[in-house]
Short mmCIF file of C-alpha atoms in Angstrom, two decimals:
data_model
loop_
_atom_site.label_atom_id
_atom_site.label_comp_id
_atom_site.label_asym_id
_atom_site.label_seq_id
_atom_site.Cartn_x
_atom_site.Cartn_y
_atom_site.Cartn_z
CA UNK A 1 16.83 -3.98 -9.17
CA UNK A 2 13.71 -2.50 -7.59
CA UNK A 3 12.22 -5.75 -6.33
CA UNK A 4 11.52 -6.74 -2.75
CA UNK A 5 11.48 -10.47 -2.05
CA UNK A 6 9.57 -12.10 0.78
CA UNK A 7 9.03 -15.78 1.60
CA UNK A 8 5.60 -16.86 0.33
CA UNK A 9 4.58 -18.36 3.64
CA UNK A 10 5.53 -18.70 7.27
CA UNK A 11 3.86 -21.07 9.71
CA UNK A 12 4.09 -20.74 13.46
CA UNK A 13 2.44 -22.13 16.58
CA UNK A 14 0.63 -19.79 18.95
CA UNK A 15 3.00 -18.16 21.39
CA UNK A 16 6.03 -18.68 19.19
CA UNK A 17 7.96 -16.03 17.30
CA UNK A 18 7.45 -15.42 13.59
CA UNK A 19 10.08 -13.68 11.50
CA UNK A 20 9.39 -12.41 7.99
CA UNK A 21 12.22 -11.18 5.84
CA UNK A 22 12.18 -8.69 3.01
CA UNK A 23 15.21 -8.48 0.77
CA UNK A 24 16.14 -6.04 -1.95
CA UNK A 25 18.90 -3.66 -2.99
CA UNK A 26 16.53 -0.72 -2.49
CA UNK A 27 16.63 -1.29 1.24
CA UNK A 28 20.26 -0.24 1.41
CA UNK A 29 19.10 3.32 0.80
CA UNK A 30 15.41 3.34 1.70
CA UNK A 31 13.51 2.59 4.89
CA UNK A 32 11.31 -0.48 5.11
CA UNK A 33 7.66 -0.35 6.08
CA UNK A 34 5.42 -3.27 7.05
CA UNK A 35 1.70 -3.90 6.61
CA UNK A 36 -0.76 -6.51 7.76
CA UNK A 37 -3.67 -7.37 5.50
CA UNK A 38 -6.49 -9.66 6.55
CA UNK A 39 -8.93 -11.16 4.09
CA UNK A 40 -11.36 -8.60 2.70
CA UNK A 41 -9.69 -5.69 4.48
CA UNK A 42 -7.41 -2.84 3.52
CA UNK A 43 -3.78 -3.08 4.60
CA UNK A 44 -2.83 -1.81 8.04
CA UNK A 45 0.47 -0.05 8.65
CA UNK A 46 2.41 -1.86 11.36
CA UNK A 47 5.96 -0.51 11.16
CA UNK A 48 7.31 2.64 9.58
CA UNK A 49 10.86 3.79 8.95
CA UNK A 50 12.26 0.33 9.62
CA UNK A 51 11.53 -0.03 13.31
CA UNK A 52 8.90 2.44 14.52
CA UNK A 53 5.55 1.00 15.50
CA UNK A 54 2.53 2.75 14.07
CA UNK A 55 -0.12 4.09 16.40
CA UNK A 56 -2.07 1.42 18.21
CA UNK A 57 0.09 -1.48 17.07
CA UNK A 58 0.87 -4.05 19.80
CA UNK A 59 4.42 -4.28 21.10
CA UNK A 60 4.74 -7.86 19.87
CA UNK A 61 5.28 -6.41 16.38
CA UNK A 62 8.80 -5.11 15.78
CA UNK A 63 10.97 -4.25 12.81
CA UNK A 64 14.67 -4.28 12.15
CA UNK A 65 17.00 -3.98 9.21
CA UNK A 66 20.53 -4.87 8.20
CA UNK A 67 22.05 -4.10 4.84
CA UNK A 68 19.57 -5.07 2.16
CA UNK A 69 17.27 -7.14 4.38
CA UNK A 70 14.49 -5.95 6.65
CA UNK A 71 12.78 -8.22 9.15
CA UNK A 72 9.36 -8.08 10.75
CA UNK A 73 9.21 -10.02 14.00
CA UNK A 74 5.98 -11.05 15.66
CA UNK A 75 6.71 -12.18 19.20
CA UNK A 76 4.19 -14.38 20.97
CA UNK A 77 2.06 -14.95 17.87
CA UNK A 78 -1.70 -14.99 18.40
CA UNK A 79 -4.40 -16.54 16.26
CA UNK A 80 -5.52 -13.06 15.20
CA UNK A 81 -2.11 -12.46 13.61
CA UNK A 82 -2.92 -14.86 10.78
CA UNK A 83 -2.82 -12.60 7.72
CA UNK A 84 -0.81 -11.51 4.72
CA UNK A 85 2.17 -9.30 5.50
CA UNK A 86 3.79 -6.94 3.02
CA UNK A 87 6.96 -4.91 3.15
CA UNK A 88 7.35 -1.65 1.25
CA UNK A 89 10.26 0.60 0.46
CA UNK A 90 10.29 4.30 0.87
CA UNK A 91 10.00 6.35 -2.29
CA UNK A 92 12.94 5.45 -4.51
CA UNK A 93 14.52 8.67 -5.67
CA UNK A 94 11.48 10.36 -4.22
CA UNK A 95 9.55 9.01 -7.17
CA UNK A 96 8.01 5.59 -6.67
CA UNK A 97 7.30 3.00 -4.03
CA UNK A 98 7.85 -0.74 -4.17
CA UNK A 99 5.93 -3.41 -2.32
CA UNK A 100 7.23 -6.84 -1.49
CA UNK A 101 5.63 -9.99 -2.84
CA UNK A 102 3.83 -10.68 0.43
CA UNK A 103 4.01 -13.44 3.05
CA UNK A 104 1.09 -15.46 4.33
CA UNK A 105 1.44 -16.13 8.04
CA UNK A 106 -0.42 -19.19 9.22
CA UNK A 107 -0.97 -19.81 12.91
CA UNK A 108 -1.04 -23.55 13.40
CA UNK B 1 -10.78 11.05 12.59
CA UNK B 2 -9.02 10.27 9.34
CA UNK B 3 -11.25 8.60 6.78
CA UNK B 4 -10.89 7.80 3.08
CA UNK B 5 -13.72 6.62 0.85
CA UNK B 6 -13.22 5.46 -2.74
CA UNK B 7 -15.98 5.44 -5.33
CA UNK B 8 -16.42 4.88 -9.03
CA UNK B 9 -15.42 1.26 -9.37
CA UNK B 10 -17.31 -1.11 -11.63
CA UNK B 11 -17.30 -3.25 -14.74
CA UNK B 12 -15.65 -1.87 -17.86
CA UNK B 13 -14.87 -3.41 -21.23
CA UNK B 14 -11.30 -3.84 -22.42
CA UNK B 15 -10.11 -0.59 -23.95
CA UNK B 16 -12.56 1.40 -21.89
CA UNK B 17 -12.03 4.16 -19.35
CA UNK B 18 -13.01 4.63 -15.74
CA UNK B 19 -12.66 7.38 -13.16
CA UNK B 20 -12.15 6.62 -9.49
CA UNK B 21 -12.61 9.17 -6.73
CA UNK B 22 -11.39 9.28 -3.16
CA UNK B 23 -12.96 11.61 -0.64
CA UNK B 24 -11.08 12.41 2.54
CA UNK B 25 -12.23 13.60 5.93
CA UNK B 26 -10.35 14.46 9.08
CA UNK B 27 -7.40 16.02 7.24
CA UNK B 28 -6.61 18.05 4.14
CA UNK B 29 -5.40 16.07 1.13
CA UNK B 30 -3.41 19.11 0.02
CA UNK B 31 -1.20 18.72 3.10
CA UNK B 32 -0.06 15.20 2.22
CA UNK B 33 1.22 13.00 -0.57
CA UNK B 34 -1.70 10.82 -1.60
CA UNK B 35 -1.32 7.59 -3.55
CA UNK B 36 -3.35 5.04 -5.44
CA UNK B 37 -2.39 1.42 -4.79
CA UNK B 38 -3.99 -1.64 -6.33
CA UNK B 39 -4.35 -5.30 -5.48
CA UNK B 40 -5.04 -7.68 -8.34
CA UNK B 41 -6.78 -11.00 -7.58
CA UNK B 42 -4.32 -13.45 -6.10
CA UNK B 43 -1.52 -10.94 -6.35
CA UNK B 44 0.10 -8.50 -4.01
CA UNK B 45 0.00 -4.76 -3.61
CA UNK B 46 1.21 -2.49 -6.38
CA UNK B 47 1.72 1.25 -6.03
CA UNK B 48 0.55 3.04 -9.18
CA UNK B 49 0.49 6.81 -8.66
CA UNK B 50 0.86 9.72 -6.29
CA UNK B 51 -0.01 13.36 -6.15
CA UNK B 52 1.78 15.32 -3.54
CA UNK B 53 1.65 18.25 -1.26
CA UNK B 54 1.16 21.88 -2.05
CA UNK B 55 3.21 21.68 -5.22
CA UNK B 56 1.08 18.87 -6.52
CA UNK B 57 3.97 16.70 -7.70
CA UNK B 58 2.76 13.72 -9.73
CA UNK B 59 4.31 10.40 -10.59
CA UNK B 60 3.08 7.19 -12.17
CA UNK B 61 4.29 3.61 -12.06
CA UNK B 62 5.76 2.36 -15.32
CA UNK B 63 3.12 -0.37 -15.51
CA UNK B 64 0.36 2.17 -16.09
CA UNK B 65 2.23 5.23 -17.32
CA UNK B 66 0.39 6.87 -20.21
CA UNK B 67 -2.92 5.34 -19.17
CA UNK B 68 -3.51 7.26 -15.95
CA UNK B 69 -4.25 10.78 -14.89
CA UNK B 70 -4.26 11.62 -11.19
CA UNK B 71 -5.74 14.87 -9.97
CA UNK B 72 -6.83 16.59 -6.80
CA UNK B 73 -9.74 18.87 -5.89
CA UNK B 74 -8.74 20.80 -2.80
CA UNK B 75 -12.17 22.41 -2.47
CA UNK B 76 -13.79 18.97 -2.28
CA UNK B 77 -10.88 17.50 -0.33
CA UNK B 78 -10.66 14.66 -2.78
CA UNK B 79 -8.50 13.06 -5.41
CA UNK B 80 -9.31 11.22 -8.59
CA UNK B 81 -7.73 8.64 -10.84
CA UNK B 82 -8.74 8.60 -14.49
CA UNK B 83 -7.81 5.29 -16.13
CA UNK B 84 -7.69 4.75 -19.90
CA UNK B 85 -7.24 1.85 -22.30
CA UNK B 86 -8.01 -0.63 -19.57
CA UNK B 87 -6.91 -4.25 -19.91
CA UNK B 88 -7.99 -7.45 -18.22
CA UNK B 89 -4.84 -7.35 -16.12
CA UNK B 90 -5.97 -4.02 -14.64
CA UNK B 91 -8.74 -5.86 -12.81
CA UNK B 92 -8.07 -5.12 -9.15
CA UNK B 93 -9.17 -3.43 -5.98
CA UNK B 94 -7.93 0.14 -6.11
CA UNK B 95 -7.12 1.86 -2.83
CA UNK B 96 -6.31 5.47 -2.10
CA UNK B 97 -3.90 5.96 0.78
CA UNK B 98 -2.21 8.76 2.69
CA UNK B 99 1.59 8.91 2.88
CA UNK B 100 3.03 9.83 6.25
CA UNK B 101 6.79 9.54 6.76
CA UNK B 102 7.08 7.41 3.63
CA UNK B 103 4.50 4.82 4.66
CA UNK B 104 0.76 4.62 4.10
CA UNK B 105 -0.96 5.19 7.41
CA UNK B 106 -4.54 5.49 6.21
CA UNK B 107 -6.33 3.55 3.47
CA UNK B 108 -9.79 3.61 2.02
CA UNK B 109 -11.92 0.48 1.81
CA UNK B 110 -11.05 0.06 -1.86
CA UNK B 111 -12.93 0.23 -5.16
CA UNK B 112 -13.25 -2.89 -7.30
CA UNK B 113 -12.52 -2.43 -10.98
CA UNK B 114 -13.31 -5.35 -13.27
CA UNK B 115 -12.16 -5.23 -16.88
CA UNK B 116 -14.04 -7.81 -18.91
CA UNK B 117 -16.04 -8.13 -22.08
#
């Protein structure tokens, strides 16, 4: 299967830790990537190759992976972190990319 | 500074065609794999096509295969996406994006395509 499954929503209080999972068989052979998308804006790359932070991304964003599940962790969540978050697999067979279903993070 | 600007979006009737363009600055599109990614209303992101590197490799997502042509103009430092036989479900914001290390590190602001009679 070439699907990536994410929880539809995650709610967290300011200062707490948010964890967003992304599950799919593809991730056993491909890196995971993570994006943040705020309303009316283009996605922003947060994490590449599973755990590397993209340029300018705060340290509170981190990525990890185990088996077929990748996790984006937001430590010390801030109000500005309220957004949609998407995972993405690297090019499967060098041919196509798959995005996860997306997770809405709500800061309570 | 890396910058991508899409153009060509608009309203098109079902069955119609539309051509989107993406102009890059701050880097050469011929040095990277460049993709088109769309976001339908209320739905998530969907990768639909890439054109890559000096060899110009091309691939299309199954969902739009046969209805897309991606191309690149190195002299203009731009890429294009010709879409055919458009359907209501193709209504979306279409983004061009640059692939670096397998992820998309730069995105345009998006072009809205609305397919409606």
